[in-house]
């Protein structure tokens, strides 16, 4: 095992193994700013998986992330003369907040470089935590880009660089998470799951745990499109990725640290890779147990634990496991929640997506809706395509994956052509939002926006109340998770049917507004 290069911290002796880090963790200075976080039993998730799942709630730190621990431990060991000259760092967001909080606590100047892609919620929090002595600069598209810019500024300004992960004191500060886990839960633990970006949290936890409880597996978790540590371990040396996925922005690191790589390679038992849908499902899992939305990086460990538990079942191991997952951060932009909710349904295999072609004849749309029955419809896009054919994009909530094939068979038995789209990324991300357009066959169309009540039978009541001489030429519905959903409907009614149509709308009792003269409708749909 290679020796650690000369340390930037106060000790000069090279570090060789877990016992050296055990000493650093036990003497780490973190509790001036950080708190001992709860190890919470995840009741709902434990029932779902059939194992005991414990959540280490680092999302409840003052900066909503574990990063405060390592940042303060590193900064607090600098001399007063060095602190007076100021500090500088680079971060995708959470380390930045930890440095800003620490700088404000110590009353020192700081420069923090964040990527252009850093979530605004993290950038705003960094400025708020740091106050007037902290300058935030944006540069590049990833942590690695921001790091390069920060290094250049460091040489110009003579400040001390505070690494986000590749430093023994930072690693030791993060390792205090493991110290708390083992002190809070002294019973059996089968595995601890740790998210990996640059690797300081994984390195700190793995070295501490293996020094005291080598029987516990320590499992790193990364996304499939930001897996620099996993690929480096497989290769036996550090590999730099040409690009990284940004959904889990807190772990979007192209090149892991030298020391974090050395420690993770030596002490991690494995690294599990998960996809976006699994992360979104994990965010939902955490919310169900904590009533708190966490960021994607904060849910990585839970996604890994879920995959590990499924593998345990597949390998026919009946024993009940005790699994600990680090909930590492909660700095989530609120505008991501809708995307997360949609992808969580896909990750749970609870939403089936279909493209269905039906004859453009009166009664076909009603017949199709009858086949769907009382199932919860998550999305419904219908647009008249021609005089003889219409296409429907529909999302239906299901309880288990087998229901998707069964429902497709029902549509096919009725003579409707159907294509399953649940595993198609293009459809999941884009096509579902783009169905529609102009239709030459939609003459005499009038457009109405309704507030449909979210209850079984609302759509069937609407369809069965319509005059049989009218035709639906457009229908767009999305489940909003509320008591009412905004639904757009195009109705072809004759020129002399105005009075009858008005009576139908009033009798129906659903709040509505006519949008036939809306400029957007005339530009894109008519």
Coordinates of C-alpha atoms in Angstrom, one line a residue, residues 142-504:
X142 CA -18.3 20.4 -13.1
X143 CA -16.4 20.2 -9.8
X144 CA -13.2 19.5 -11.7
X145 CA -13.6 22.7 -13.8
X146 CA -14.3 24.8 -10.7
X147 CA -11.3 23.2 -9.0
X148 CA -8.9 24.2 -11.8
X149 CA -10.2 27.8 -11.6
X150 CA -9.8 27.9 -7.8
X151 CA -6.2 26.6 -8.0
X152 CA -5.3 29.5 -10.3
X153 CA -7.0 32.0 -8.0
X154 CA -5.1 30.5 -5.0
X155 CA -1.7 31.2 -6.5
X156 CA -2.8 34.8 -7.4
X157 CA -4.2 35.7 -4.0
X158 CA -2.0 33.7 -1.6
X159 CA -4.9 32.0 0.2
X160 CA -4.9 28.5 1.6
X161 CA -6.9 25.9 -0.4
X162 CA -9.4 23.8 1.5
X163 CA -9.8 20.5 -0.5
X164 CA -13.4 19.1 -0.9
X165 CA -12.3 15.6 -0.4
X166 CA -8.6 14.7 -1.0
X167 CA -7.1 15.6 2.4
X168 CA -6.6 13.5 5.5
X169 CA -8.2 16.0 7.9
X170 CA -11.3 16.3 5.6
X171 CA -11.5 12.5 5.4
X172 CA -11.2 12.3 9.2
X173 CA -13.9 14.9 9.7
X174 CA -16.3 12.9 7.5
X175 CA -15.3 9.7 9.4
X176 CA -17.0 11.0 12.5
X177 CA -20.2 9.9 10.8
X178 CA -19.0 6.3 11.2
X179 CA -18.0 7.0 14.8
X180 CA -21.5 8.1 15.6
X181 CA -23.1 5.2 13.8
X182 CA -21.1 2.6 15.8
X183 CA -21.8 4.4 19.1
X184 CA -25.5 4.8 18.4
X185 CA -26.0 1.2 17.2
X186 CA -23.8 -1.3 19.0
X187 CA -25.8 -4.3 17.7
X188 CA -25.2 -6.2 14.4
X189 CA -24.8 -4.2 11.2
X190 CA -24.5 -6.1 8.0
X191 CA -23.6 -3.2 5.7
X192 CA -23.2 0.6 5.6
X193 CA -24.0 2.4 2.3
X194 CA -22.2 5.5 1.4
X195 CA -22.6 7.9 -1.5
X196 CA -19.4 8.7 -3.4
X197 CA -18.4 11.8 -5.3
X198 CA -14.8 12.6 -4.6
X199 CA -14.7 9.9 -2.0
X200 CA -14.0 11.6 1.4
X201 CA -17.1 10.3 3.1
X202 CA -16.6 6.8 1.8
X203 CA -12.9 6.8 2.7
X204 CA -13.5 8.2 6.2
X205 CA -16.3 5.8 7.0
X206 CA -14.6 2.7 5.5
X207 CA -11.3 3.3 7.3
X208 CA -13.0 3.8 10.7
X209 CA -15.3 0.9 10.4
X210 CA -12.7 -1.5 9.2
X211 CA -10.4 -0.5 12.1
X212 CA -13.1 -1.4 14.7
X213 CA -15.7 -3.6 13.0
X214 CA -14.1 -5.3 10.0
X215 CA -17.2 -7.7 9.8
X216 CA -19.4 -4.8 8.6
X217 CA -19.5 -4.4 4.8
X218 CA -19.0 -0.8 3.6
X219 CA -20.5 -0.3 0.2
X220 CA -20.0 2.8 -1.9
X221 CA -22.9 4.0 -4.2
X222 CA -22.5 6.0 -7.4
X223 CA -24.8 6.9 -10.4
X224 CA -24.1 5.0 -13.6
X225 CA -23.1 8.3 -15.4
X226 CA -20.9 9.6 -12.6
X227 CA -18.9 6.6 -11.5
X228 CA -15.3 7.7 -11.5
X229 CA -14.5 5.8 -8.3
X230 CA -16.0 2.5 -9.5
X231 CA -14.2 2.7 -12.8
X232 CA -10.9 3.6 -11.1
X233 CA -11.1 0.7 -8.6
X234 CA -11.9 -1.7 -11.5
X235 CA -8.9 -0.3 -13.4
X236 CA -6.5 -0.3 -10.4
X237 CA -5.6 3.3 -10.9
X238 CA -7.4 6.7 -11.1
X239 CA -9.4 7.3 -14.3
X240 CA -10.7 10.7 -15.3
X241 CA -14.1 10.7 -16.9
X242 CA -14.6 12.9 -20.0
X243 CA -18.0 14.0 -18.7
X244 CA -20.4 13.3 -15.8
X245 CA -24.1 13.2 -15.4
X246 CA -25.4 16.2 -13.5
X247 CA -28.7 14.9 -12.0
X248 CA -26.8 13.9 -8.8
X249 CA -24.8 17.2 -8.8
X250 CA -23.4 16.6 -5.4
X251 CA -21.4 13.6 -6.7
X252 CA -20.6 14.9 -10.2
X253 CA -16.8 14.4 -10.0
X254 CA -14.7 13.5 -13.0
X255 CA -11.6 12.6 -11.1
X256 CA -11.5 11.2 -7.5
X257 CA -8.7 12.1 -5.1
X258 CA -5.5 10.2 -4.8
X259 CA -5.9 9.5 -1.1
X260 CA -9.6 8.8 -1.3
X261 CA -9.0 6.4 -4.1
X262 CA -6.2 4.6 -2.2
X263 CA -8.4 4.2 0.9
X264 CA -11.6 3.3 -1.0
X265 CA -9.7 0.7 -3.0
X266 CA -8.3 -0.8 0.2
X267 CA -11.3 -0.7 2.5
X268 CA -14.5 -0.6 0.5
X269 CA -16.1 -4.0 0.0
X270 CA -17.8 -2.9 -3.3
X271 CA -19.3 -0.1 -5.2
X272 CA -22.9 -0.3 -6.5
X273 CA -24.1 1.7 -9.5
X274 CA -27.7 3.0 -9.7
X275 CA -29.7 4.9 -12.3
X276 CA -31.7 8.0 -12.2
X277 CA -35.0 6.2 -11.7
X278 CA -33.6 4.3 -8.7
X279 CA -32.4 7.6 -7.2
X280 CA -35.8 9.2 -7.7
X281 CA -37.5 6.2 -6.0
X282 CA -35.0 6.5 -3.1
X283 CA -35.9 10.2 -2.7
X284 CA -39.5 9.1 -2.4
X285 CA -38.6 6.3 0.0
X286 CA -36.8 8.8 2.3
X287 CA -39.7 11.3 2.1
X288 CA -42.2 8.6 3.2
X289 CA -40.2 7.9 6.3
X290 CA -38.9 11.4 7.2
X291 CA -41.3 13.8 5.4
X292 CA -38.2 15.5 4.0
X293 CA -37.1 15.9 0.4
X294 CA -33.4 15.2 -0.1
X295 CA -31.2 15.9 -3.0
X296 CA -30.3 13.2 -5.5
X297 CA -26.8 12.7 -3.9
X298 CA -28.5 12.5 -0.5
X299 CA -30.6 9.5 -1.7
X300 CA -27.8 7.5 -3.4
X301 CA -27.1 5.3 -0.4
X302 CA -30.8 4.4 0.0
X303 CA -30.9 3.5 -3.7
X304 CA -27.9 1.3 -3.2
X305 CA -29.4 -0.4 -0.1
X306 CA -32.5 -1.1 -2.0
X307 CA -30.6 -2.7 -4.9
X308 CA -28.4 -4.7 -2.4
X309 CA -31.5 -6.0 -0.6
X310 CA -33.1 -7.1 -3.9
X311 CA -29.9 -8.9 -4.8
X312 CA -30.0 -10.6 -1.3
X313 CA -33.5 -11.9 -2.1
X314 CA -32.5 -13.0 -5.6
X315 CA -29.6 -15.0 -4.1
X316 CA -32.1 -16.8 -1.9
X317 CA -30.7 -15.6 1.5
X318 CA -33.6 -15.6 3.9
X319 CA -31.8 -13.9 6.8
X320 CA -33.0 -10.5 7.8
X321 CA -30.3 -7.8 7.4
X322 CA -29.6 -4.6 9.2
X323 CA -28.5 -2.0 6.7
X324 CA -27.4 1.6 7.3
X325 CA -27.7 4.3 4.6
X326 CA -26.2 7.7 4.9
X327 CA -28.7 10.4 3.9
X328 CA -26.0 12.8 3.0
X329 CA -27.7 16.0 1.9
X330 CA -31.0 17.8 1.5
X331 CA -30.2 20.8 -0.7
X332 CA -32.8 20.2 -3.3
X333 CA -34.1 22.7 -5.8
X334 CA -37.9 22.7 -5.5
X335 CA -38.4 22.8 -9.3
X336 CA -36.9 19.2 -9.5
X337 CA -39.7 17.6 -7.5
X338 CA -42.1 17.1 -10.4
X339 CA -39.4 15.3 -12.4
X340 CA -38.4 13.2 -9.4
X341 CA -42.1 12.2 -8.8
X342 CA -42.5 11.1 -12.4
X343 CA -39.2 9.1 -12.5
X344 CA -39.9 7.6 -9.1
X345 CA -43.0 6.0 -10.5
X346 CA -40.9 4.5 -13.3
X347 CA -38.3 3.3 -10.8
X348 CA -40.9 1.6 -8.8
X349 CA -42.4 0.0 -11.9
X350 CA -45.7 1.6 -10.8
X351 CA -46.4 3.5 -14.0
X352 CA -47.0 1.8 -17.4
X353 CA -46.7 3.9 -20.5
X354 CA -48.4 3.0 -23.8
X355 CA -48.8 4.4 -27.3
X356 CA -52.2 3.2 -28.5
X357 CA -53.8 3.6 -32.0
X358 CA -57.6 3.6 -32.1
X359 CA -60.0 4.0 -35.0
X360 CA -61.2 7.6 -35.5
X361 CA -64.9 6.8 -35.1
X362 CA -67.5 7.7 -32.6
X363 CA -67.4 5.6 -29.5
X364 CA -63.7 4.4 -29.9
X365 CA -62.4 6.9 -27.3
X366 CA -65.2 5.9 -24.9
X367 CA -64.4 2.2 -25.5
X368 CA -60.7 2.7 -24.8
X369 CA -61.5 4.5 -21.5
X370 CA -63.8 1.6 -20.5
X371 CA -60.9 -0.8 -21.0
X372 CA -58.7 1.4 -18.7
X373 CA -61.5 1.2 -16.2
X374 CA -61.0 2.6 -12.7
X375 CA -57.2 2.4 -12.8
X376 CA -55.5 5.6 -11.8
X377 CA -54.4 7.4 -15.0
X378 CA -51.2 9.4 -14.6
X379 CA -51.2 11.0 -18.1
X380 CA -53.5 11.0 -21.1
X381 CA -52.5 12.6 -24.4
X382 CA -54.9 12.2 -27.3
X383 CA -55.0 14.1 -30.6
X384 CA -57.0 13.3 -33.8
X385 CA -54.4 12.2 -36.3
X386 CA -56.5 11.7 -39.5
X387 CA -60.1 11.0 -40.5
X388 CA -59.6 7.2 -39.8
X389 CA -56.9 7.0 -37.0
X390 CA -56.1 8.6 -33.7
X391 CA -53.1 8.0 -31.4
X392 CA -53.1 8.1 -27.6
X393 CA -50.2 8.4 -25.2
X394 CA -51.4 7.1 -21.8
X395 CA -49.7 6.5 -18.4
X396 CA -51.5 4.1 -16.0
X397 CA -50.6 3.4 -12.4
X398 CA -49.9 -0.3 -11.8
X399 CA -49.3 -2.3 -8.6
X400 CA -46.7 -4.7 -10.1
X401 CA -44.7 -5.1 -13.4
X402 CA -46.9 -8.0 -14.6
X403 CA -49.9 -5.7 -14.9
X404 CA -48.2 -3.8 -17.8
X405 CA -48.3 -6.8 -20.1
X406 CA -51.8 -7.8 -19.0
X407 CA -53.2 -4.3 -19.8
X408 CA -51.4 -4.3 -23.2
X409 CA -53.1 -7.7 -23.9
X410 CA -56.5 -6.1 -23.1
X411 CA -55.9 -3.3 -25.6
X412 CA -54.8 -5.7 -28.3
X413 CA -57.8 -8.0 -27.7
X414 CA -60.0 -5.0 -28.4
X415 CA -58.3 -4.5 -31.8
X416 CA -56.1 -1.5 -30.7
X417 CA -52.5 -1.4 -31.8
X418 CA -50.3 -0.9 -28.7
X419 CA -46.6 -0.2 -28.0
X420 CA -45.2 -0.3 -24.5
X421 CA -43.0 2.7 -23.8
X422 CA -42.1 2.3 -20.1
X423 CA -38.5 1.6 -20.7
X424 CA -38.0 4.1 -23.5
X425 CA -36.0 7.1 -22.3
X426 CA -37.1 9.3 -25.2
X427 CA -40.8 8.7 -24.4
X428 CA -40.3 9.1 -20.6
X429 CA -38.4 12.4 -20.9
X430 CA -39.7 14.0 -24.0
X431 CA -42.5 12.4 -26.1
X432 CA -45.0 12.4 -23.3
X433 CA -44.8 16.2 -23.3
X434 CA -44.9 16.7 -27.0
X435 CA -47.9 14.7 -28.2
X436 CA -50.4 16.8 -30.1
X437 CA -49.9 19.4 -32.9
X438 CA -52.2 20.6 -35.6
X439 CA -54.8 18.2 -37.2
X440 CA -56.4 18.9 -40.6
X441 CA -59.2 16.7 -39.6
X442 CA -60.1 18.7 -36.5
X443 CA -62.5 21.1 -38.2
X444 CA -65.2 23.0 -36.1
X445 CA -63.0 22.2 -33.0
X446 CA -63.7 24.2 -29.8
X447 CA -61.1 24.0 -27.0
X448 CA -62.0 23.9 -23.3
X449 CA -59.9 23.7 -20.1
X450 CA -61.6 21.8 -17.3
X451 CA -61.0 21.2 -13.6
X452 CA -61.7 17.5 -13.5
X453 CA -62.2 16.0 -10.0
X454 CA -59.6 13.4 -9.1
X455 CA -62.0 10.5 -8.5
X456 CA -62.9 7.3 -10.3
X457 CA -65.5 7.8 -13.0
X458 CA -65.0 11.5 -13.6
X459 CA -63.8 11.0 -17.2
X460 CA -66.5 8.4 -17.9
X461 CA -69.2 10.8 -16.6
X462 CA -67.9 13.4 -19.0
X463 CA -67.8 11.1 -22.0
X464 CA -71.2 9.5 -21.4
X465 CA -72.9 13.0 -20.9
X466 CA -71.8 14.2 -24.3
X467 CA -74.1 14.2 -27.3
X468 CA -73.4 11.2 -29.5
X469 CA -73.1 13.6 -32.5
X470 CA -70.1 15.3 -31.0
X471 CA -66.5 14.1 -31.3
X472 CA -63.5 14.5 -29.0
X473 CA -60.6 15.6 -31.2
X474 CA -58.0 16.5 -28.4
X475 CA -57.6 15.3 -24.8
X476 CA -54.7 16.1 -22.5
X477 CA -54.7 15.2 -18.8
X478 CA -51.9 14.9 -16.2
X479 CA -52.3 13.8 -12.7
X480 CA -51.4 16.8 -10.5
X481 CA -51.6 15.0 -7.1
X482 CA -54.4 17.3 -6.1
X483 CA -58.2 17.1 -5.7
X484 CA -58.7 18.5 -9.2
X485 CA -56.6 18.3 -12.4
X486 CA -56.5 20.7 -15.3
X487 CA -57.7 18.8 -18.4
X488 CA -57.7 20.2 -21.9
X489 CA -60.4 18.9 -24.3
X490 CA -61.1 19.6 -27.9
X491 CA -64.8 19.0 -28.9
X492 CA -66.1 19.0 -32.5
X493 CA -69.7 20.2 -32.4
X494 CA -71.8 21.5 -35.2
X495 CA -72.4 25.2 -35.8
X496 CA -76.0 24.9 -34.6
X497 CA -75.0 23.1 -31.4
X498 CA -73.9 26.1 -29.4
X499 CA -76.9 26.1 -27.1
X500 CA -76.8 22.3 -26.5
X501 CA -73.1 22.4 -25.8
X502 CA -73.5 25.2 -23.3
X503 CA -76.3 23.3 -21.5
X504 CA -74.0 20.2 -21.4

